[in-house]
């Protein structure tokens, strides 16, 4: 069964860079069959799409970002490790949230069918 | 891009039907059939309930159905059950190849 697992520091200082990794246990990251997304959710609030990346053997690392976060976000992928990563720079308390990774199929349907369990990141000094 | 608009809360009694709406623009909900719905119980990751406006993934009850008219998509839950109490989010793929979520709707089963 495909599983995604987020990992990374649970505490980040203000103005620093938040870095998270999502590992795909199903090994499908290099298949070219999926977009790989990051989504976050502040406590008691709704879901916010951060960005996604698409990669295949031919097109590596095509990204799209939420315009409101674009200047601070970088998503990258390492297919050899079945991982994709999120870097969010210049963080503030407003970036405190549960961060999820998820995937949706390319070219078949739109819906994020597999999600990680989420990881809580707190921005505090 | 602006978040899709959802009613903050809805409630119903067991056995009843409820509908949750999700309003966007011609650049997202109204511009394609790429709308999905997610159910989220407290402390859990979201679960895909509907994809491409009307389709249910394998394993999702047929009590859940989706539709769309213009810039507004809807999720209907029939025969409400206690376990349906959760937060529900819509999401759309946009004309800019980005994604956008709704603000979420809290469903209470009375």
mmCIF file of C-alpha atoms in Angstrom, chain A:
data_model
loop_
_atom_site.group_PDB
_atom_site.id
_atom_site.type_symbol
_atom_site.label_atom_id
_atom_site.label_comp_id
_atom_site.label_asym_id
_atom_site.label_seq_id
_atom_site.Cartn_x
_atom_site.Cartn_y
_atom_site.Cartn_z
ATOM 1 C CA UNK A 1 0.000 0.000 0.000
ATOM 2 C CA UNK A 2 1.337 3.377 -0.986
ATOM 3 C CA UNK A 3 2.233 5.588 1.895
ATOM 4 C CA UNK A 4 3.638 9.064 2.169
ATOM 5 C CA UNK A 5 5.543 10.155 5.249
ATOM 6 C CA UNK A 6 6.580 13.689 6.141
ATOM 7 C CA UNK A 7 9.705 14.326 8.153
ATOM 8 C CA UNK A 8 11.640 17.326 9.418
ATOM 9 C CA UNK A 9 12.162 19.607 12.399
ATOM 10 C CA UNK A 10 9.136 20.321 14.537
ATOM 11 C CA UNK A 11 10.487 23.675 15.672
ATOM 12 C CA UNK A 12 11.920 26.425 13.495
ATOM 13 C CA UNK A 13 13.114 29.854 14.593
ATOM 14 C CA UNK A 14 11.608 33.001 13.052
ATOM 15 C CA UNK A 15 13.395 34.247 9.926
ATOM 16 C CA UNK A 16 14.937 30.819 9.320
ATOM 17 C CA UNK A 17 14.064 28.290 6.613
ATOM 18 C CA UNK A 18 11.566 25.502 7.207
ATOM 19 C CA UNK A 19 12.658 22.288 5.488
ATOM 20 C CA UNK A 20 10.508 19.172 5.206
ATOM 21 C CA UNK A 21 10.820 15.936 3.259
ATOM 22 C CA UNK A 22 8.126 13.557 2.061
ATOM 23 C CA UNK A 23 9.066 9.942 1.368
ATOM 24 C CA UNK A 24 7.016 7.773 -0.971
ATOM 25 C CA UNK A 25 7.148 4.155 0.191
ATOM 26 C CA UNK A 26 5.463 3.011 -3.000
ATOM 27 C CA UNK A 27 8.426 4.014 -5.128
ATOM 28 C CA UNK A 28 6.318 5.753 -7.756
ATOM 29 C CA UNK A 29 7.955 9.157 -7.631
ATOM 30 C CA UNK A 30 9.978 8.687 -10.789
ATOM 31 C CA UNK A 31 7.169 7.075 -12.760
ATOM 32 C CA UNK A 32 5.875 10.317 -14.205
ATOM 33 C CA UNK A 33 2.379 9.335 -13.133
ATOM 34 C CA UNK A 34 1.798 11.870 -10.358
ATOM 35 C CA UNK A 35 2.040 15.444 -9.182
ATOM 36 C CA UNK A 36 3.454 15.733 -5.668
ATOM 37 C CA UNK A 37 1.957 18.427 -3.447
ATOM 38 C CA UNK A 38 2.525 20.219 -0.183
ATOM 39 C CA UNK A 39 -0.485 21.486 1.791
ATOM 40 C CA UNK A 40 -0.609 23.082 5.228
ATOM 41 C CA UNK A 41 -3.213 23.673 7.896
ATOM 42 C CA UNK A 42 -2.826 26.098 10.812
ATOM 43 C CA UNK A 43 -4.464 24.908 14.002
ATOM 44 C CA UNK A 44 -8.233 25.307 13.803
ATOM 45 C CA UNK A 45 -8.103 26.629 10.241
ATOM 46 C CA UNK A 46 -8.550 25.352 6.715
ATOM 47 C CA UNK A 47 -6.268 23.715 4.203
ATOM 48 C CA UNK A 48 -3.896 25.852 2.155
ATOM 49 C CA UNK A 49 -2.207 24.559 -0.978
ATOM 50 C CA UNK A 50 1.500 25.449 -0.972
ATOM 51 C CA UNK A 51 2.683 24.020 -4.270
ATOM 52 C CA UNK A 52 3.349 20.930 -6.325
ATOM 53 C CA UNK A 53 6.041 19.359 -8.438
ATOM 54 C CA UNK A 54 5.945 17.017 -11.385
ATOM 55 C CA UNK A 55 8.781 14.814 -12.424
ATOM 56 C CA UNK A 56 9.377 11.991 -14.860
ATOM 57 C CA UNK A 57 12.291 10.494 -16.659
ATOM 58 C CA UNK A 58 11.992 13.262 -19.246
ATOM 59 C CA UNK A 59 10.700 16.318 -17.397
ATOM 60 C CA UNK A 60 12.353 16.826 -14.063
ATOM 61 C CA UNK A 61 11.083 19.161 -11.419
ATOM 62 C CA UNK A 62 8.318 21.206 -13.031
ATOM 63 C CA UNK A 63 6.802 23.258 -10.211
ATOM 64 C CA UNK A 64 3.789 25.431 -9.427
ATOM 65 C CA UNK A 65 3.401 27.500 -6.269
ATOM 66 C CA UNK A 66 0.678 29.353 -4.409
ATOM 67 C CA UNK A 67 1.114 32.974 -5.534
ATOM 68 C CA UNK A 68 0.880 34.186 -1.943
ATOM 69 C CA UNK A 69 3.888 32.049 -0.936
ATOM 70 C CA UNK A 70 5.797 31.912 -4.201
ATOM 71 C CA UNK A 71 8.592 34.267 -3.178
ATOM 72 C CA UNK A 72 9.487 32.044 -0.200
ATOM 73 C CA UNK A 73 8.807 28.497 -1.438
ATOM 74 C CA UNK A 74 10.958 25.941 -3.191
ATOM 75 C CA UNK A 75 9.838 22.373 -3.878
ATOM 76 C CA UNK A 76 12.346 19.872 -5.191
ATOM 77 C CA UNK A 77 12.471 16.149 -5.838
ATOM 78 C CA UNK A 78 15.016 13.365 -5.518
ATOM 79 C CA UNK A 79 13.620 10.391 -7.384
ATOM 80 C CA UNK A 80 16.585 8.196 -6.417
ATOM 81 C CA UNK A 81 15.448 8.472 -2.813
ATOM 82 C CA UNK A 82 11.718 8.554 -3.596
ATOM 83 C CA UNK A 83 11.530 11.882 -1.802
ATOM 84 C CA UNK A 84 10.369 15.399 -2.485
ATOM 85 C CA UNK A 85 11.078 18.369 -0.301
ATOM 86 C CA UNK A 86 9.689 21.713 0.801
ATOM 87 C CA UNK A 87 11.772 24.733 1.709
ATOM 88 C CA UNK A 88 9.957 27.779 3.077
ATOM 89 C CA UNK A 89 12.212 30.722 3.840
ATOM 90 C CA UNK A 90 11.912 33.682 6.194
ATOM 91 C CA UNK A 91 9.310 31.978 8.352
ATOM 92 C CA UNK A 92 7.157 33.742 10.907
ATOM 93 C CA UNK A 93 4.643 32.573 13.476
ATOM 94 C CA UNK A 94 2.032 32.621 10.714
ATOM 95 C CA UNK A 95 3.785 29.622 9.153
ATOM 96 C CA UNK A 96 3.049 27.475 12.201
ATOM 97 C CA UNK A 97 0.863 24.650 10.921
ATOM 98 C CA UNK A 98 0.468 20.971 10.217
ATOM 99 C CA UNK A 99 2.187 20.293 6.908
ATOM 100 C CA UNK A 100 0.932 17.504 4.656
ATOM 101 C CA UNK A 101 2.329 15.968 1.520
ATOM 102 C CA UNK A 102 -0.014 14.363 -1.005
ATOM 103 C CA UNK A 103 -0.131 13.200 -4.615
ATOM 104 C CA UNK A 104 -2.600 13.376 -7.492
ATOM 105 C CA UNK A 105 -2.459 11.498 -10.768
ATOM 106 C CA UNK A 106 -1.282 13.184 -13.942
ATOM 107 C CA UNK A 107 -3.606 13.035 -16.891
ATOM 108 C CA UNK A 108 -6.243 10.741 -15.425
ATOM 109 C CA UNK A 109 -8.211 12.578 -12.770
ATOM 110 C CA UNK A 110 -7.906 15.416 -10.284
ATOM 111 C CA UNK A 111 -7.980 14.377 -6.677
ATOM 112 C CA UNK A 112 -5.292 13.906 -4.042
ATOM 113 C CA UNK A 113 -5.747 10.224 -3.332
ATOM 114 C CA UNK A 114 -2.823 9.582 -1.006
ATOM 115 C CA UNK A 115 -1.811 11.849 1.868
ATOM 116 C CA UNK A 116 0.847 11.716 4.516
ATOM 117 C CA UNK A 117 -0.212 11.775 8.143
ATOM 118 C CA UNK A 118 1.025 15.344 8.534
ATOM 119 C CA UNK A 119 3.795 16.859 10.592
ATOM 120 C CA UNK A 120 3.441 19.780 12.971
ATOM 121 C CA UNK A 121 5.855 22.660 12.551
ATOM 122 C CA UNK A 122 6.005 25.438 15.110
ATOM 123 C CA UNK A 123 7.786 28.703 14.406
ATOM 124 C CA UNK A 124 9.058 30.135 17.659
ATOM 125 C CA UNK A 125 12.236 31.469 19.178
#
